[in-house]
Amino acid sequence: MSLTGLFLITFLIVHCYINAQIFWNDGGKSFDELAHFMGTNVVIRTIEIGLFAFLILHIVQGLMLWAKNRAKRSSKYAVKAGNVNSKWYSRSMGLLGTLILIFLVVHIGMFWAPNRTAQTFGDGELPLYDMMRDEFQHPGIVALYLFGCISLAWHLLHGFYSAFQTLGLAMHKYKMMIKNIGIGFSIIVPLIFALMPIAFYFGWIQ
Amino acid sequence: MEHYNMSLTLKVWRQKNNKEQGKFETYSVKDISSEMSFLEMFDVLNEQLIAEQKEPIAFDHDCREGICGMCSMVINGRPHGPWHHTTTCQLHMREYKNGDTIVVEPFRADAFPVIKDLAVDRTAFDRIIQAGGYVSVNTGNAVDANSIPIEKHSADEAFASAACIGCGACVAACPNASAMLFTSAKVSHLAMLPQGAPERKTRVVDMVEQMDKEGFGGCTNIGACEAECPKGISLENIARLNREYMGAMLDGGSQNAV
Ligand code: HEM
Ligand code: SF4
Ligand code: FES
């Protein structure tokens, strides 16, 4: 969980950096350049296979852990402590992960899958920047992306710290540091992602 | 604080044994002093039940001074009740006011089967200790306590971990019914002392293996255990256990580690 989770976090950083190129508002020039590199470079395409493998591994491990842990208390409490002794999102990682997964299926179906199909069987890469601009004119799609970003933020708010704790690193002076970096990361990265559909929708970038 | 008396409604879990289904029974108690402990209030209720020729409620207790860890009860959803760093026996009735309803349940976890009513079987913890929570020493006279110098910081941290009384509130509080806080406290206090060093690697591997065998859940770092632990055992112990465990496994696991 922790290793796959940290790998996915690394992916998020790269993904966020590349997509943030749209904010140059240069008609997608900077973005398309990097996207072209990422979509065609052999090394990156190999790492991409690893990314999917790790994503699936993370999901399978997560759901198995969730199912296993659920089965350890067959007789449930009548009164639940709820948020008194723990945070709701730390208890809802399986649910939050599933929400992210639902978003991911739509998201991958929107950009990645058509692009790879066109690359392999069609006339080459698709104009991703123009596709983004078009898709994000629909309020429904913008709403879905915001929903995905919010789920991700809550998932990371527990997941970031949790990964370091699982690896035995959240100790002594590092504990608060990791917690705080985790909070910062969980707010900033999903926020930058969320600003992308918003900026296109309101025409801040063309 | 001013003394007062109160009447309460209690909803208590009654269960004949591990095989039968349990259910809540509702009882009323009167003239409960605000200076009684929670267990003394239960004594009053049990006297009342005995006088009515009913079966008294089985509940665990021993020292009644917050050190033995026997007094397992989940009170309104909280193991050992609402007070921070407090066992059930040290919870006092001044927490409650006249007319309150209190729900009392056993520690619930499949690894802690109910023996009767509120008493649960926590021998799984004993077996985790037996798997490695000890140091092997030669018999004979007790060695002078200061014969091995121990750095103050390590001694303090080891002492803080050794404060675990094995009550099981961490398991009761954990949504996964995980025993990681308990096991990590027991692994930690020996891992930080020179006396624990020779068996350091086998200890952690064997104790974790026993913990899994007992049917506790997996830790997902939720932290309800730390919040409810009457002895303030820190989550850092779990980080330390993870570290010890990874170190031992990289070194070949239990068999080759010695
Ligand atoms: C961009 C996507 C994702 C990222 C960056 C991510 C990241 C993380 C991280 C860092 C952890 C903590 C690991 C640990 O405690 O050892 C975690 C835990 C978890 N993840 Fe994800 N995750 C993602 C997607 C998903 C998806 C799609 C699912 C499932 C459908 C999922 C399910 C879980 C579960 C159940 C846990 C719980 C383990 C725990 O509480 O520690 N995650 N995730
Ligand atoms: S870690 Fe705390 S809650 Fe768990 S058994 Fe030890 S004293 Fe009790
Ligand atoms: S009865 Fe010993 S700790 Fe409560």
Short mmCIF file of C-alpha atoms and ligand atoms in Angstrom, two decimals:
data_model
loop_
_atom_site.label_atom_id
_atom_site.label_comp_id
_atom_site.label_asym_id
_atom_site.label_seq_id
_atom_site.Cartn_x
_atom_site.Cartn_y
_atom_site.Cartn_z
CA MET A 1 0.00 0.00 0.00
CA SER A 2 2.61 2.48 1.08
CA LEU A 3 5.04 1.85 -1.77
CA THR A 4 2.38 1.81 -4.47
CA GLY A 5 0.76 4.87 -2.86
CA LEU A 6 4.04 6.79 -2.87
CA PHE A 7 4.61 5.82 -6.49
CA LEU A 8 1.18 7.21 -7.35
CA ILE A 9 2.06 10.38 -5.43
CA THR A 10 5.22 10.75 -7.54
CA PHE A 11 3.12 10.30 -10.64
CA LEU A 12 0.76 13.05 -9.43
CA ILE A 13 3.66 15.49 -9.13
CA VAL A 14 4.82 14.84 -12.70
CA HIS A 15 1.28 14.84 -14.08
CA CYS A 16 0.43 18.06 -12.27
CA TYR A 17 3.62 19.81 -13.43
CA ILE A 18 3.01 18.94 -17.07
CA ASN A 19 -0.67 19.87 -17.07
CA ALA A 20 0.08 23.14 -15.28
CA GLN A 21 1.85 24.24 -18.49
CA ILE A 22 -1.60 25.21 -19.79
CA PHE A 23 -1.52 28.18 -17.40
CA TRP A 24 1.10 29.88 -19.63
CA ASN A 25 -1.93 30.65 -21.76
CA ASP A 26 0.12 30.23 -24.94
CA GLY A 27 -2.50 28.29 -26.84
CA GLY A 28 -1.12 25.04 -25.52
CA LYS A 29 2.37 25.38 -26.98
CA SER A 30 4.34 24.53 -23.81
CA PHE A 31 1.82 21.89 -22.81
CA ASP A 32 1.77 20.12 -26.19
CA GLU A 33 5.56 20.03 -26.30
CA LEU A 34 5.82 18.20 -22.97
CA ALA A 35 2.76 16.04 -23.68
CA HIS A 36 4.30 14.99 -26.97
CA PHE A 37 7.51 14.00 -25.20
CA MET A 38 5.64 12.06 -22.52
CA GLY A 39 3.44 10.35 -25.09
CA THR A 40 6.21 9.20 -27.39
CA ASN A 41 9.41 8.73 -25.35
CA VAL A 42 10.23 5.03 -24.98
CA VAL A 43 11.43 5.32 -21.38
CA ILE A 44 8.30 7.19 -20.31
CA ARG A 45 6.06 4.74 -22.16
CA THR A 46 7.76 1.88 -20.31
CA ILE A 47 7.28 3.60 -16.96
CA GLU A 48 3.64 4.04 -17.97
CA ILE A 49 3.17 0.27 -17.95
CA GLY A 50 4.59 0.26 -14.43
CA LEU A 51 2.20 3.04 -13.46
CA PHE A 52 -0.83 1.02 -14.51
CA ALA A 53 0.53 -2.07 -12.80
CA PHE A 54 1.07 -0.11 -9.57
CA LEU A 55 -2.33 1.54 -9.79
CA ILE A 56 -4.04 -1.84 -10.16
CA LEU A 57 -1.88 -3.33 -7.41
CA HIS A 58 -2.76 -0.42 -5.12
CA ILE A 59 -6.48 -0.86 -5.83
CA VAL A 60 -6.41 -4.63 -5.35
CA GLN A 61 -4.36 -4.38 -2.13
CA GLY A 62 -6.60 -1.59 -0.85
CA LEU A 63 -9.84 -3.42 -1.49
CA MET A 64 -8.45 -6.66 -0.02
CA LEU A 65 -7.27 -4.83 3.08
CA TRP A 66 -10.65 -3.15 3.40
CA ALA A 67 -12.50 -6.47 3.08
CA LYS A 68 -10.17 -8.24 5.52
CA ASN A 69 -10.44 -5.53 8.16
CA ARG A 70 -14.19 -5.30 7.89
CA ALA A 71 -14.44 -8.98 8.78
CA LYS A 72 -12.58 -8.61 12.10
CA ARG A 73 -15.55 -7.31 14.07
CA SER A 74 -18.64 -9.36 13.26
CA SER A 75 -20.62 -7.92 16.17
CA LYS A 76 -20.77 -4.17 15.56
CA TYR A 77 -20.93 -1.44 18.20
CA ALA A 78 -24.39 0.00 18.89
CA VAL A 79 -22.87 3.41 19.63
CA LYS A 80 -20.09 4.53 17.30
CA ALA A 81 -17.36 6.88 18.46
CA GLY A 82 -17.32 8.47 14.99
CA ASN A 83 -15.15 11.55 14.74
CA VAL A 84 -14.41 11.76 18.46
CA ASN A 85 -11.28 9.60 18.30
CA SER A 86 -10.40 9.58 14.59
CA LYS A 87 -10.83 11.50 11.35
CA TRP A 88 -13.63 10.42 8.99
CA TYR A 89 -11.35 10.38 5.96
CA SER A 90 -8.85 8.06 7.65
CA ARG A 91 -11.72 5.60 8.14
CA SER A 92 -12.99 6.05 4.57
CA MET A 93 -9.92 5.30 2.45
CA GLY A 94 -11.67 2.46 0.59
CA LEU A 95 -14.64 4.67 -0.24
CA LEU A 96 -12.49 7.66 -1.25
CA GLY A 97 -10.28 5.39 -3.36
CA THR A 98 -13.35 4.00 -5.12
CA LEU A 99 -14.58 7.52 -5.88
CA ILE A 100 -11.16 8.33 -7.35
CA LEU A 101 -11.35 5.13 -9.39
CA ILE A 102 -14.74 6.10 -10.85
CA PHE A 103 -13.28 9.46 -11.83
CA LEU A 104 -10.16 7.81 -13.25
CA VAL A 105 -12.15 5.52 -15.54
CA VAL A 106 -13.95 8.50 -17.08
CA HIS A 107 -10.76 10.57 -17.16
CA ILE A 108 -8.66 7.89 -18.87
CA GLY A 109 -11.49 7.24 -21.32
CA MET A 110 -11.56 10.94 -22.18
CA PHE A 111 -7.90 11.64 -22.98
CA TRP A 112 -5.49 8.75 -22.58
CA ALA A 113 -7.40 5.96 -24.31
CA PRO A 114 -8.44 7.90 -27.47
CA ASN A 115 -4.91 9.36 -27.78
CA ARG A 116 -3.17 5.99 -27.53
CA THR A 117 -5.70 4.48 -29.94
CA ALA A 118 -5.06 7.24 -32.46
CA GLN A 119 -1.29 6.85 -31.99
CA THR A 120 -1.38 3.10 -32.54
CA PHE A 121 -4.12 2.66 -35.13
CA GLY A 122 -4.89 6.15 -36.44
CA ASP A 123 -3.12 9.20 -37.74
CA GLY A 124 -0.93 9.89 -34.72
CA GLU A 125 -1.32 11.99 -31.58
CA LEU A 126 -4.49 13.90 -30.87
CA PRO A 127 -4.57 17.64 -30.11
CA LEU A 128 -4.89 17.16 -26.33
CA TYR A 129 -4.93 20.85 -25.50
CA ASP A 130 -7.85 21.55 -27.84
CA MET A 131 -9.66 18.49 -26.50
CA MET A 132 -9.29 19.79 -22.95
CA ARG A 133 -10.62 23.21 -23.93
CA ASP A 134 -13.63 21.62 -25.64
CA GLU A 135 -14.43 19.11 -22.89
CA PHE A 136 -14.23 21.71 -20.15
CA GLN A 137 -16.96 23.81 -21.74
CA HIS A 138 -19.49 21.33 -20.29
CA PRO A 139 -20.42 22.13 -16.69
CA GLY A 140 -21.12 18.43 -16.02
CA ILE A 141 -17.57 17.45 -16.90
CA VAL A 142 -16.11 20.31 -14.88
CA ALA A 143 -18.22 19.13 -11.92
CA LEU A 144 -16.95 15.56 -12.33
CA TYR A 145 -13.33 16.78 -12.32
CA LEU A 146 -13.92 18.84 -9.18
CA PHE A 147 -15.49 15.79 -7.57
CA GLY A 148 -12.41 13.74 -8.51
CA CYS A 149 -10.04 16.38 -7.11
CA ILE A 150 -11.92 16.65 -3.83
CA SER A 151 -11.91 12.85 -3.37
CA LEU A 152 -8.20 12.81 -4.12
CA ALA A 153 -7.53 15.58 -1.60
CA TRP A 154 -9.21 13.67 1.24
CA HIS A 155 -7.56 10.39 0.20
CA LEU A 156 -4.14 12.03 0.26
CA LEU A 157 -4.78 13.86 3.50
CA HIS A 158 -4.63 10.49 5.23
CA GLY A 159 -2.64 8.56 2.63
CA PHE A 160 0.44 10.78 2.51
CA TYR A 161 1.16 10.57 6.24
CA SER A 162 -0.03 6.96 6.41
CA ALA A 163 2.50 5.82 3.81
CA PHE A 164 5.40 7.28 5.79
CA GLN A 165 4.04 5.82 9.02
CA THR A 166 3.79 2.37 7.40
CA LEU A 167 7.41 2.66 6.30
CA GLY A 168 8.44 3.52 9.85
CA LEU A 169 9.55 7.04 9.00
CA ALA A 170 6.97 9.15 10.86
CA MET A 171 9.03 9.31 14.05
CA HIS A 172 10.46 11.95 16.35
CA LYS A 173 11.03 15.29 14.69
CA TYR A 174 10.01 13.94 11.28
CA LYS A 175 6.49 13.09 12.40
CA MET A 176 5.10 16.63 12.42
CA MET A 177 7.14 17.54 9.35
CA ILE A 178 5.63 14.66 7.36
CA LYS A 179 2.14 15.49 8.61
CA ASN A 180 2.48 19.12 7.58
CA ILE A 181 4.02 18.40 4.19
CA GLY A 182 1.18 15.90 3.68
CA ILE A 183 -1.45 18.52 4.44
CA GLY A 184 0.22 21.00 2.09
CA PHE A 185 0.55 18.45 -0.69
CA SER A 186 -3.06 17.25 -0.30
CA ILE A 187 -4.37 20.78 -0.68
CA ILE A 188 -2.01 22.24 -3.29
CA VAL A 189 -1.86 19.42 -5.85
CA PRO A 190 -5.63 18.74 -6.09
CA LEU A 191 -6.20 22.51 -6.11
CA ILE A 192 -3.91 23.01 -9.14
CA PHE A 193 -5.67 20.12 -10.88
CA ALA A 194 -9.07 21.59 -10.03
CA LEU A 195 -8.09 24.98 -11.45
CA MET A 196 -7.54 23.46 -14.90
CA PRO A 197 -11.17 22.71 -15.81
CA ILE A 198 -12.23 25.88 -13.97
CA ALA A 199 -9.83 28.07 -15.95
CA PHE A 200 -10.97 26.62 -19.26
CA TYR A 201 -14.63 26.86 -18.31
CA PHE A 202 -14.43 30.53 -17.38
CA GLY A 203 -12.25 31.28 -20.39
CA TRP A 204 -9.26 32.44 -18.29
CA ILE A 205 -7.11 30.47 -20.69
CA GLN A 206 -7.90 30.05 -24.36
CA MET B 1 -16.56 19.78 43.36
CA GLU B 2 -20.00 19.67 44.90
CA HIS B 3 -21.42 16.26 45.61
CA TYR B 4 -24.74 15.23 44.07
CA ASN B 5 -26.86 12.13 43.53
CA MET B 6 -28.33 11.03 40.23
CA SER B 7 -30.68 8.55 38.64
CA LEU B 8 -29.57 6.93 35.40
CA THR B 9 -30.85 4.67 32.65
CA LEU B 10 -28.31 2.02 31.63
CA LYS B 11 -28.44 -0.01 28.46
CA VAL B 12 -26.11 -2.91 29.07
CA TRP B 13 -25.05 -5.70 26.69
CA ARG B 14 -26.06 -9.10 28.04
CA GLN B 15 -24.71 -12.25 26.46
CA LYS B 16 -24.77 -15.70 28.05
CA ASN B 17 -21.63 -16.97 26.37
CA ASN B 18 -19.60 -16.98 23.18
CA LYS B 19 -22.14 -19.14 21.37
CA GLU B 20 -25.37 -17.26 22.05
CA GLN B 21 -26.50 -13.98 20.58
CA GLY B 22 -26.32 -11.01 22.91
CA LYS B 23 -28.74 -8.13 23.33
CA PHE B 24 -29.16 -4.92 25.27
CA GLU B 25 -31.14 -4.83 28.53
CA THR B 26 -32.29 -1.57 30.06
CA TYR B 27 -31.87 -0.91 33.79
CA SER B 28 -32.54 2.06 36.06
CA VAL B 29 -30.33 2.96 38.99
CA LYS B 30 -31.12 5.56 41.65
CA ASP B 31 -29.11 7.54 44.22
CA ILE B 32 -25.81 7.18 42.43
CA SER B 33 -23.22 9.42 44.06
CA SER B 34 -21.18 11.72 41.87
CA GLU B 35 -18.13 10.51 43.81
CA MET B 36 -18.52 6.87 42.86
CA SER B 37 -16.38 5.33 40.18
CA PHE B 38 -18.09 3.87 37.13
CA LEU B 39 -17.43 0.34 38.43
CA GLU B 40 -18.90 1.19 41.83
CA MET B 41 -22.03 2.27 40.01
CA PHE B 42 -22.02 -1.18 38.37
CA ASP B 43 -21.61 -2.77 41.82
CA VAL B 44 -24.76 -0.93 42.94
CA LEU B 45 -26.61 -2.16 39.85
CA ASN B 46 -25.43 -5.74 40.46
CA GLU B 47 -26.55 -5.62 44.14
CA GLN B 48 -29.90 -4.47 42.87
CA LEU B 49 -30.09 -7.32 40.35
CA ILE B 50 -29.12 -9.87 42.99
CA ALA B 51 -31.83 -8.52 45.33
CA GLU B 52 -34.33 -8.94 42.48
CA GLN B 53 -33.10 -12.55 42.05
CA LYS B 54 -31.71 -11.71 38.62
CA GLU B 55 -28.37 -12.67 37.12
CA PRO B 56 -25.77 -9.98 37.90
CA ILE B 57 -23.76 -8.50 35.03
CA ALA B 58 -20.35 -10.05 34.44
CA PHE B 59 -17.60 -7.47 33.99
CA ASP B 60 -13.84 -7.62 34.38
CA HIS B 61 -11.95 -5.62 37.01
CA ASP B 62 -9.08 -6.16 39.38
CA CYS B 63 -6.94 -3.33 40.72
CA ARG B 64 -9.50 -0.55 40.37
CA GLU B 65 -6.65 1.90 40.38
CA GLY B 66 -5.89 2.17 36.68
CA ILE B 67 -2.90 -0.16 36.47
CA CYS B 68 -4.03 -3.70 35.74
CA GLY B 69 -5.96 -3.11 32.51
CA MET B 70 -8.82 -5.50 33.27
CA CYS B 71 -11.78 -3.10 33.29
CA SER B 72 -12.87 -3.48 29.69
CA MET B 73 -16.08 -1.60 28.85
CA VAL B 74 -17.15 0.49 25.91
CA ILE B 75 -19.15 3.38 27.29
CA ASN B 76 -21.27 5.36 24.83
CA GLY B 77 -19.02 4.17 22.02
CA ARG B 78 -15.70 4.93 23.76
CA PRO B 79 -13.43 2.25 25.26
CA HIS B 80 -13.01 3.17 28.96
CA GLY B 81 -15.47 6.04 28.53
CA PRO B 82 -14.99 9.70 27.66
CA TRP B 83 -12.04 10.72 29.84
CA HIS B 84 -8.62 11.11 28.31
CA HIS B 85 -5.88 8.70 29.55
CA THR B 86 -8.33 7.03 31.92
CA THR B 87 -9.41 3.43 32.54
CA THR B 88 -13.05 2.56 33.30
CA CYS B 89 -12.26 2.12 36.98
CA GLN B 90 -10.90 5.66 37.13
CA LEU B 91 -13.88 7.18 35.35
CA HIS B 92 -16.02 8.85 37.98
CA MET B 93 -19.73 9.49 38.01
CA ARG B 94 -19.31 13.26 38.21
CA GLU B 95 -19.00 12.98 34.42
CA TYR B 96 -22.75 12.28 34.32
CA LYS B 97 -25.85 14.16 35.37
CA ASN B 98 -29.25 13.15 36.63
CA GLY B 99 -31.41 11.53 33.94
CA ASP B 100 -28.56 10.51 31.58
CA THR B 101 -28.76 7.33 29.54
CA ILE B 102 -25.50 5.37 29.24
CA VAL B 103 -24.90 2.54 26.77
CA VAL B 104 -22.34 -0.03 27.91
CA GLU B 105 -20.98 -2.66 25.52
CA PRO B 106 -18.10 -5.15 25.64
CA PHE B 107 -14.82 -4.60 23.75
CA ARG B 108 -15.89 -5.88 20.34
CA ALA B 109 -13.39 -7.76 18.16
CA ASP B 110 -13.49 -11.30 16.83
CA ALA B 111 -10.05 -11.83 18.37
CA PHE B 112 -11.59 -10.94 21.79
CA PRO B 113 -14.57 -13.34 22.03
CA VAL B 114 -17.16 -12.52 24.69
CA ILE B 115 -16.93 -14.78 27.73
CA LYS B 116 -20.07 -13.39 29.30
CA ASP B 117 -21.82 -10.02 29.17
CA LEU B 118 -19.05 -7.40 29.30
CA ALA B 119 -16.18 -9.79 30.01
CA VAL B 120 -14.10 -10.70 26.95
CA ASP B 121 -11.27 -13.16 26.41
CA ARG B 122 -8.04 -11.25 25.85
CA THR B 123 -5.67 -14.21 26.03
CA ALA B 124 -4.71 -13.44 22.41
CA PHE B 125 -2.51 -10.71 23.95
CA ASP B 126 -0.83 -13.27 26.23
CA ARG B 127 0.00 -15.41 23.22
CA ILE B 128 1.51 -12.42 21.40
CA ILE B 129 3.75 -11.81 24.44
CA GLN B 130 4.64 -15.51 24.62
CA ALA B 131 5.71 -15.37 20.98
CA GLY B 132 8.55 -12.97 21.77
CA GLY B 133 7.75 -10.24 24.28
CA TYR B 134 10.42 -11.33 26.75
CA VAL B 135 14.16 -11.39 27.29
CA SER B 136 15.92 -14.68 27.89
CA VAL B 137 18.20 -14.36 30.91
CA ASN B 138 20.22 -16.73 33.00
CA THR B 139 18.66 -17.73 36.29
CA GLY B 140 20.36 -16.82 39.52
CA ASN B 141 20.55 -13.66 41.53
CA ALA B 142 18.96 -10.57 40.11
CA VAL B 143 21.57 -8.51 38.30
CA ASP B 144 22.28 -5.05 39.62
CA ALA B 145 20.01 -2.62 37.81
CA ASN B 146 22.89 -0.34 36.92
CA SER B 147 25.25 -3.00 35.61
CA ILE B 148 24.38 -2.06 32.03
CA PRO B 149 24.44 1.70 31.49
CA ILE B 150 21.48 2.91 29.43
CA GLU B 151 21.28 6.30 27.84
CA LYS B 152 18.66 8.46 29.53
CA HIS B 153 16.68 9.23 26.38
CA SER B 154 16.36 5.53 25.44
CA ALA B 155 15.47 4.62 29.00
CA ASP B 156 12.71 7.23 29.04
CA GLU B 157 11.29 6.16 25.69
CA ALA B 158 11.43 2.49 26.63
CA PHE B 159 9.67 3.31 29.89
CA ALA B 160 6.93 5.23 28.08
CA SER B 161 6.33 2.20 25.83
CA ALA B 162 6.45 -0.20 28.77
CA ALA B 163 3.58 1.74 30.36
CA CYS B 164 1.17 -0.31 28.21
CA ILE B 165 -1.07 -2.28 30.58
CA GLY B 166 -2.37 -4.68 27.92
CA CYS B 167 -5.95 -3.55 28.41
CA GLY B 168 -6.99 -3.96 24.77
CA ALA B 169 -8.70 -0.56 24.43
CA CYS B 170 -6.63 0.01 21.29
CA VAL B 171 -8.19 -3.06 19.67
CA ALA B 172 -11.65 -2.05 20.89
CA ALA B 173 -11.28 1.46 19.46
CA CYS B 174 -9.73 0.48 16.13
CA PRO B 175 -12.19 0.28 13.20
CA ASN B 176 -10.02 -2.61 11.93
CA ALA B 177 -9.76 -4.31 15.35
CA SER B 178 -6.00 -4.16 14.92
CA ALA B 179 -3.62 -4.91 17.78
CA MET B 180 -0.73 -2.89 16.38
CA LEU B 181 -0.53 -0.33 19.19
CA PHE B 182 -0.28 -3.03 21.86
CA THR B 183 2.20 -5.16 19.90
CA SER B 184 4.27 -2.14 18.93
CA ALA B 185 4.49 -0.98 22.55
CA LYS B 186 5.71 -4.43 23.61
CA VAL B 187 8.20 -4.66 20.74
CA SER B 188 9.41 -1.11 21.30
CA HIS B 189 10.23 -1.19 24.96
CA LEU B 190 12.56 -4.14 24.47
CA ALA B 191 13.95 -2.89 21.15
CA MET B 192 15.21 0.26 22.87
CA LEU B 193 17.05 -1.50 25.68
CA PRO B 194 20.35 -3.39 25.45
CA GLN B 195 18.75 -6.34 27.26
CA GLY B 196 16.37 -6.76 24.33
CA ALA B 197 19.06 -6.63 21.65
CA PRO B 198 19.97 -10.34 21.27
CA GLU B 199 16.40 -11.37 20.38
CA ARG B 200 15.49 -8.17 18.63
CA LYS B 201 14.93 -9.61 15.15
CA THR B 202 13.18 -12.86 16.04
CA ARG B 203 11.01 -11.01 18.54
CA VAL B 204 9.38 -8.64 16.11
CA VAL B 205 8.82 -11.24 13.40
CA ASP B 206 7.36 -13.80 15.79
CA MET B 207 5.11 -11.33 17.60
CA VAL B 208 3.72 -9.92 14.37
CA GLU B 209 3.12 -13.41 13.06
CA GLN B 210 1.25 -14.36 16.24
CA MET B 211 -0.76 -11.12 16.09
CA ASP B 212 -1.93 -11.96 12.56
CA LYS B 213 -2.68 -15.55 13.56
CA GLU B 214 -4.95 -14.34 16.37
CA GLY B 215 -7.26 -12.68 13.85
CA PHE B 216 -6.63 -8.99 14.52
CA GLY B 217 -7.09 -6.60 11.60
CA GLY B 218 -4.40 -4.77 9.65
CA CYS B 219 -3.27 -1.32 10.75
CA THR B 220 -4.24 1.54 8.43
CA ASN B 221 -2.87 4.28 10.70
CA ILE B 222 -6.27 5.67 11.69
CA GLY B 223 -5.07 6.57 15.19
CA ALA B 224 -8.21 5.83 17.24
CA CYS B 225 -6.00 3.52 19.38
CA GLU B 226 -3.70 6.34 20.43
CA ALA B 227 -6.68 8.60 21.16
CA GLU B 228 -8.26 6.00 23.47
CA CYS B 229 -5.19 4.44 25.08
CA PRO B 230 -5.38 5.01 28.85
CA LYS B 231 -1.57 5.06 29.07
CA GLY B 232 -0.85 7.48 26.24
CA ILE B 233 1.03 4.95 24.11
CA SER B 234 2.14 6.86 21.00
CA LEU B 235 1.66 5.93 17.35
CA GLU B 236 5.42 6.33 16.99
CA ASN B 237 5.64 2.87 18.51
CA ILE B 238 3.86 1.55 15.41
CA ALA B 239 6.31 3.34 13.15
CA ARG B 240 9.10 1.75 15.19
CA LEU B 241 7.52 -1.72 14.90
CA ASN B 242 7.25 -1.29 11.12
CA ARG B 243 10.88 -0.29 10.99
CA GLU B 244 11.99 -3.20 13.20
CA TYR B 245 9.90 -5.60 11.14
CA MET B 246 11.26 -4.45 7.79
CA GLY B 247 14.79 -4.60 9.13
CA ALA B 248 14.31 -8.14 10.40
CA MET B 249 12.64 -9.35 7.20
CA LEU B 250 15.37 -7.88 5.01
CA ASP B 251 17.76 -9.81 7.19
CA GLY B 252 16.07 -13.10 6.38
CA GLY B 253 13.08 -13.23 8.74
CA SER B 254 12.72 -15.19 11.93
CA GLN B 255 14.71 -18.39 11.25
CA ASN B 256 17.96 -16.87 10.05
CA ALA B 257 17.84 -13.77 12.14
CA VAL B 258 19.47 -15.13 15.27
C1 HEM C 1 -4.26 8.97 -7.88
C2 HEM C 1 -4.61 7.97 -7.23
C3 HEM C 1 -4.18 7.50 -5.85
C4 HEM C 1 -3.15 7.91 -5.01
C5 HEM C 1 -2.14 8.99 -5.29
C6 HEM C 1 -3.24 7.12 -3.80
C7 HEM C 1 -2.37 7.22 -2.71
C8 HEM C 1 -2.47 6.50 -1.53
C9 HEM C 1 -1.53 6.50 -0.45
C10 HEM C 1 -0.24 7.30 -0.40
C11 HEM C 1 -2.00 5.66 0.54
C12 HEM C 1 -1.34 5.32 1.90
C13 HEM C 1 -0.61 4.00 1.88
C14 HEM C 1 -0.33 3.42 3.27
O1 HEM C 1 -0.92 3.81 4.23
O2 HEM C 1 0.49 2.52 3.37
C15 HEM C 1 -3.24 5.12 0.07
C16 HEM C 1 -4.03 4.24 0.76
C17 HEM C 1 -5.17 3.62 0.28
N1 HEM C 1 -5.66 3.71 -1.02
FE1 HEM C 1 -4.97 4.97 -2.45
N2 HEM C 1 -4.28 6.26 -3.91
C18 HEM C 1 -4.89 6.45 -5.15
C19 HEM C 1 -5.97 5.78 -5.69
C20 HEM C 1 -6.67 4.79 -5.03
C21 HEM C 1 -7.74 4.03 -5.61
C22 HEM C 1 -8.26 4.19 -7.04
C23 HEM C 1 -8.15 3.15 -4.62
C24 HEM C 1 -9.22 2.07 -4.59
C25 HEM C 1 -10.23 1.88 -5.29
C26 HEM C 1 -7.37 3.38 -3.44
C27 HEM C 1 -7.54 2.71 -2.24
C28 HEM C 1 -6.77 2.91 -1.12
C29 HEM C 1 -7.04 2.30 0.16
C30 HEM C 1 -8.19 1.36 0.51
C31 HEM C 1 -6.04 2.75 1.04
C32 HEM C 1 -6.04 2.39 2.51
C33 HEM C 1 -4.86 2.00 3.16
C34 HEM C 1 -4.61 2.88 4.36
O3 HEM C 1 -5.58 3.41 4.94
O4 HEM C 1 -3.46 3.04 4.71
N3 HEM C 1 -6.46 4.36 -3.72
N4 HEM C 1 -3.52 5.64 -1.20
S1 SF4 C 2 -1.48 0.21 23.90
FE1 SF4 C 2 -2.77 1.36 25.36
S2 SF4 C 2 -4.87 0.73 24.82
FE2 SF4 C 2 -3.50 -0.79 23.89
S3 SF4 C 2 -3.32 -2.42 25.39
FE3 SF4 C 2 -1.60 -1.02 25.79
S4 SF4 C 2 -2.41 0.39 27.36
FE4 SF4 C 2 -4.20 -0.64 26.49
S1 FES C 3 -9.55 -2.39 37.21
FE1 FES C 3 -7.36 -2.34 36.95
S2 FES C 3 -7.13 -0.80 35.46
FE2 FES C 3 -9.24 -0.70 35.86
#
